[in-house]
Coordinates of C-alpha atoms in Angstrom, one line a residue:
M27 CA -268.6 224.3 131.0
G28 CA -270.9 224.9 133.7
Q29 CA -274.5 223.7 133.2
R30 CA -276.9 226.0 131.7
F31 CA -280.6 225.9 131.7
A32 CA -283.5 227.2 129.3
G33 CA -286.2 229.4 131.1
S34 CA -286.0 227.7 134.6
D35 CA -285.1 228.0 137.7
P36 CA -283.3 224.9 138.9
K37 CA -284.2 225.7 142.6
A38 CA -287.8 225.7 141.9
G39 CA -287.7 222.2 140.3
R40 CA -289.3 223.4 137.1
K41 CA -288.7 221.8 134.1
A42 CA -285.6 222.4 131.6
F43 CA -283.9 221.2 128.4
A44 CA -280.4 219.8 128.8
P45 CA -278.5 220.4 125.6
I46 CA -275.8 218.7 123.9
V47 CA -274.6 220.1 120.4
Q48 CA -273.2 218.1 117.5
A49 CA -271.8 220.3 114.6
D50 CA -272.5 219.4 111.1
E51 CA -276.2 219.1 110.6
F52 CA -279.1 220.1 112.9
A53 CA -282.7 219.8 112.9
V54 CA -285.3 221.2 115.3
R55 CA -287.1 218.6 117.2
R56 CA -290.0 218.5 120.2
P57 CA -288.3 219.4 123.3
V58 CA -288.2 216.6 126.0
E59 CA -289.3 217.8 129.4
I60 CA -286.6 216.8 132.2
N61 CA -287.4 217.4 135.7
L62 CA -284.6 219.1 137.4
E63 CA -285.0 217.6 140.9
D64 CA -284.2 214.2 139.4
F65 CA -281.6 215.0 136.8
E66 CA -278.6 217.1 136.2
A67 CA -278.6 218.9 132.9
R68 CA -275.4 219.0 130.7
Q69 CA -275.2 220.3 126.9
V70 CA -272.6 219.1 123.9
G71 CA -272.2 220.6 121.0
A72 CA -270.8 219.3 117.9
Y73 CA -269.8 221.0 114.5
R74 CA -268.1 219.7 111.2
L75 CA -265.9 222.5 110.4
E76 CA -265.3 221.9 106.5
G77 CA -266.2 224.8 104.5
I78 CA -266.5 226.9 107.2
G79 CA -264.4 230.2 106.4
D80 CA -264.4 229.7 102.8
G81 CA -267.4 232.5 102.1
R82 CA -270.4 229.8 101.9
P83 CA -273.5 231.4 103.0
T84 CA -274.5 230.7 106.4
E85 CA -278.2 230.7 108.1
A86 CA -277.0 232.1 111.6
P87 CA -279.7 234.3 113.4
A88 CA -279.1 237.7 113.9
A89 CA -278.6 236.8 117.5
V90 CA -275.0 234.9 116.7
R91 CA -274.3 236.7 113.2
D92 CA -271.0 238.3 115.0
C93 CA -268.7 237.5 112.1
R94 CA -265.8 239.7 113.6
S95 CA -262.6 239.9 111.9
E96 CA -260.7 238.3 114.7
W97 CA -262.4 234.7 114.5
R98 CA -260.8 235.2 110.5
G99 CA -263.8 234.1 109.0
F100 CA -265.3 231.7 111.5
G101 CA -267.3 234.0 113.3
C102 CA -270.9 232.9 113.2
A103 CA -269.8 229.4 114.2
C104 CA -267.8 230.8 117.2
A105 CA -270.8 232.8 118.3
D106 CA -273.1 230.2 118.0
I107 CA -270.8 227.8 120.1
L108 CA -270.3 230.7 122.4
T109 CA -274.2 231.7 122.7
S110 CA -275.4 228.3 123.1
A111 CA -272.4 227.6 125.7
P112 CA -272.5 223.9 125.8
D113 CA -270.3 222.1 128.4
F114 CA -268.6 220.0 125.5
V115 CA -268.1 220.6 121.7
T116 CA -266.9 218.0 119.5
L117 CA -265.7 219.0 116.0
Q118 CA -264.6 217.4 112.9
E119 CA -262.4 218.4 110.2
I120 CA -260.2 220.3 112.1
S121 CA -257.2 221.9 110.0
D122 CA -254.6 224.5 109.7
A123 CA -257.1 226.6 108.3
N124 CA -259.0 226.8 111.7
L125 CA -256.8 225.3 114.1
K126 CA -255.7 228.7 115.5
T127 CA -259.2 229.8 115.6
I128 CA -260.3 226.7 117.9
E129 CA -257.4 227.3 119.9
R130 CA -258.6 230.9 120.7
L131 CA -262.3 229.5 121.4
N132 CA -260.8 227.3 123.8
A133 CA -259.9 230.4 126.2
H134 CA -263.8 229.9 126.9
F135 CA -263.9 226.4 127.8
G136 CA -260.3 225.5 129.3
S137 CA -259.9 222.0 128.4
M138 CA -259.1 220.9 124.7
V139 CA -257.6 217.5 122.9
V140 CA -257.0 217.8 119.0
C141 CA -255.8 214.8 117.2
R142 CA -254.7 215.3 113.6
A143 CA -254.0 213.0 110.8
S144 CA -252.9 215.7 108.2
P145 CA -252.5 219.3 108.1
S146 CA -255.9 219.2 106.4
R147 CA -257.7 216.6 108.6
G148 CA -258.4 216.0 112.4
V149 CA -260.8 215.9 115.4
A150 CA -261.1 217.7 118.6
L151 CA -263.0 218.0 121.8
L152 CA -263.5 221.3 124.0
A153 CA -264.8 220.9 127.6
K154 CA -265.4 223.2 130.3
H155 CA -264.7 220.5 133.0
R156 CA -261.5 218.9 134.0
I157 CA -259.7 216.4 132.1
V158 CA -258.6 213.5 134.0
E159 CA -255.1 213.5 133.7
G160 CA -253.5 210.7 131.4
T161 CA -257.0 209.6 130.0
S162 CA -256.5 211.5 126.5
R163 CA -256.2 209.2 123.5
C164 CA -255.6 210.1 120.3
Y165 CA -256.3 207.6 116.8
P166 CA -255.2 209.7 113.9
D167 CA -255.6 207.2 111.6
L168 CA -259.4 206.6 112.7
D169 CA -260.1 210.1 113.2
L170 CA -261.1 209.4 116.5
V171 CA -260.0 211.0 120.2
V172 CA -261.3 210.4 123.4
T173 CA -261.0 212.0 126.9
K174 CA -262.3 211.6 130.3
V175 CA -263.9 214.7 132.1
E176 CA -264.8 215.2 135.6
I177 CA -268.5 216.6 135.9
D178 CA -270.2 216.9 139.1
S179 CA -271.7 213.6 139.3
G180 CA -268.3 211.6 138.3
P181 CA -266.0 211.2 135.2
V182 CA -267.4 210.4 131.8
W183 CA -265.9 209.7 128.6
I184 CA -266.3 211.6 125.8
A185 CA -265.6 211.1 121.9
S186 CA -265.2 213.2 118.8
M187 CA -264.8 211.2 116.0
H188 CA -265.6 211.2 111.9
L189 CA -266.1 208.1 110.1
R190 CA -265.2 208.1 106.2
W191 CA -267.9 207.0 103.7
P192 CA -269.0 203.5 103.5
F193 CA -268.1 201.5 100.2
P194 CA -265.9 201.8 98.0
F195 CA -264.2 203.3 101.4
D196 CA -263.3 201.4 104.5
Q197 CA -266.0 202.8 106.9
H198 CA -266.6 198.7 108.0
E199 CA -263.7 198.3 109.1
Q200 CA -262.9 201.8 110.6
S201 CA -265.8 201.3 112.6
R202 CA -264.7 198.0 113.9
R203 CA -261.8 199.3 115.1
I204 CA -263.5 202.1 116.8
S205 CA -265.9 199.8 118.2
K206 CA -263.3 197.7 120.1
I207 CA -261.6 201.1 121.5
L208 CA -264.9 202.0 122.8
S209 CA -266.1 198.9 124.6
E210 CA -262.6 198.7 126.5
L211 CA -263.6 202.2 128.3
E212 CA -264.8 201.6 131.9
G213 CA -267.8 203.9 132.8
E214 CA -270.2 205.9 130.5
V215 CA -269.3 207.2 127.2
I216 CA -271.0 209.9 125.1
V217 CA -270.1 209.8 121.5
A218 CA -270.6 212.7 118.8
G219 CA -269.6 213.6 115.4
D220 CA -269.8 212.6 111.5
F221 CA -270.8 209.2 110.9
N222 CA -271.4 209.2 107.5
M223 CA -274.2 206.8 108.2
V224 CA -277.9 206.8 109.0
R225 CA -278.8 205.6 112.7
E226 CA -280.0 202.1 111.4
G227 CA -276.6 201.3 109.7
S228 CA -274.3 198.6 110.7
S229 CA -271.3 201.3 111.8
V230 CA -273.7 203.5 114.3
R231 CA -275.3 200.4 115.9
R232 CA -272.0 198.9 116.5
I233 CA -270.3 201.6 117.9
G234 CA -273.4 202.0 120.0
R235 CA -273.2 198.8 121.3
A236 CA -269.1 199.1 121.8
S237 CA -269.9 202.2 124.3
G238 CA -273.6 201.0 125.6
A239 CA -275.1 204.2 124.0
N240 CA -277.9 205.1 121.9
V241 CA -278.6 207.9 119.0
A242 CA -280.2 210.6 120.9
G243 CA -283.3 212.7 119.9
E244 CA -285.8 212.2 117.0
R245 CA -285.0 211.7 113.5
K246 CA -283.6 214.7 111.8
T247 CA -282.0 215.8 108.2
T248 CA -278.3 216.8 109.1
F249 CA -276.6 216.6 105.7
P250 CA -279.2 218.7 103.1
R251 CA -277.5 218.7 100.3
F252 CA -280.1 216.0 98.5
N253 CA -283.1 217.4 100.2
P254 CA -286.4 217.2 99.6
V255 CA -285.5 214.4 97.4
L256 CA -283.3 212.3 99.7
P257 CA -283.2 213.5 103.4
I258 CA -280.0 212.0 105.1
E259 CA -279.3 212.0 108.6
I260 CA -275.6 211.1 109.2
D261 CA -274.8 213.3 112.0
H262 CA -275.2 212.0 115.5
V263 CA -275.0 212.2 119.2
L264 CA -274.5 208.7 121.2
L265 CA -275.8 209.2 124.9
P266 CA -275.4 206.4 127.5
L267 CA -278.4 203.9 127.5
G268 CA -281.2 205.4 129.9
S269 CA -280.4 209.2 129.1
D270 CA -283.1 211.9 128.7
A271 CA -281.9 214.2 125.7
V272 CA -283.5 216.5 123.4
V273 CA -281.3 216.9 120.0
D274 CA -282.1 220.4 117.9
L275 CA -280.3 221.3 114.8
R276 CA -278.1 224.5 114.4
P277 CA -278.5 226.8 111.4
L278 CA -275.8 226.4 108.5
L279 CA -272.8 228.2 109.5
G280 CA -270.6 228.1 106.4
S281 CA -270.2 223.9 106.9
D282 CA -272.5 221.5 104.3
H283 CA -273.7 219.9 107.8
Y284 CA -275.9 221.3 110.4
G285 CA -274.6 221.3 113.7
L286 CA -276.2 219.2 116.6
F287 CA -276.8 220.6 119.9
A288 CA -278.2 218.1 122.6
V289 CA -279.2 218.8 126.2
F290 CA -279.6 216.0 128.1
S291 CA -279.0 213.8 131.6
L292 CA -276.9 211.2 132.4

């Protein structure tokens, strides 16, 4: 997707926010100012799709409450993605129920990679930039998809992933295998998705080290089921070391996680 700046004129050198979106849970954070004379702003959005379309209530503001019948129950989520207009979108919980909608949504992006382990489980990427031929990699048993895209400043790897829960499940081994894959990529890597683990957890830190990236943005609650007793942040956007970013939450759009919208510069 092309650049999108919030309330600023790049030619005038005014400050703006570079958004990245990761959909599951979003939390509103104080913006980080980025001087457009020094940086090129990009956006990524991340969404966890499980539960969307099955009648759960949404918190979508009026601006995106466009639940048109042609989106088959996914109107609020799709409208939010189109309204926020990120460069990249990472998606988890791809299934037969939402795949056709995602394919139609791609008409507004142009590049899509889907990786599915079963009819009810998978991950995907949407991008408004050209995918480098031969770089898309699907690891269905790891719920991981990786591809390289060309942006104005050069190529960058984008990964959408969904970690399983920790013990008694096998998140530890899954994260070790994913880390090995990411460590072998040459160049800058952006990772976004449902980690099912807080930022201090060993799985998140392991993946960050392997990809040369840190969790972006301030701490936020992305899984509100246990609020206010136990606020949990288990959805993340990881950006290359040294990146400037601000990460906000999107409303609940039918999922039990908030989506994330990150504006960043590499």
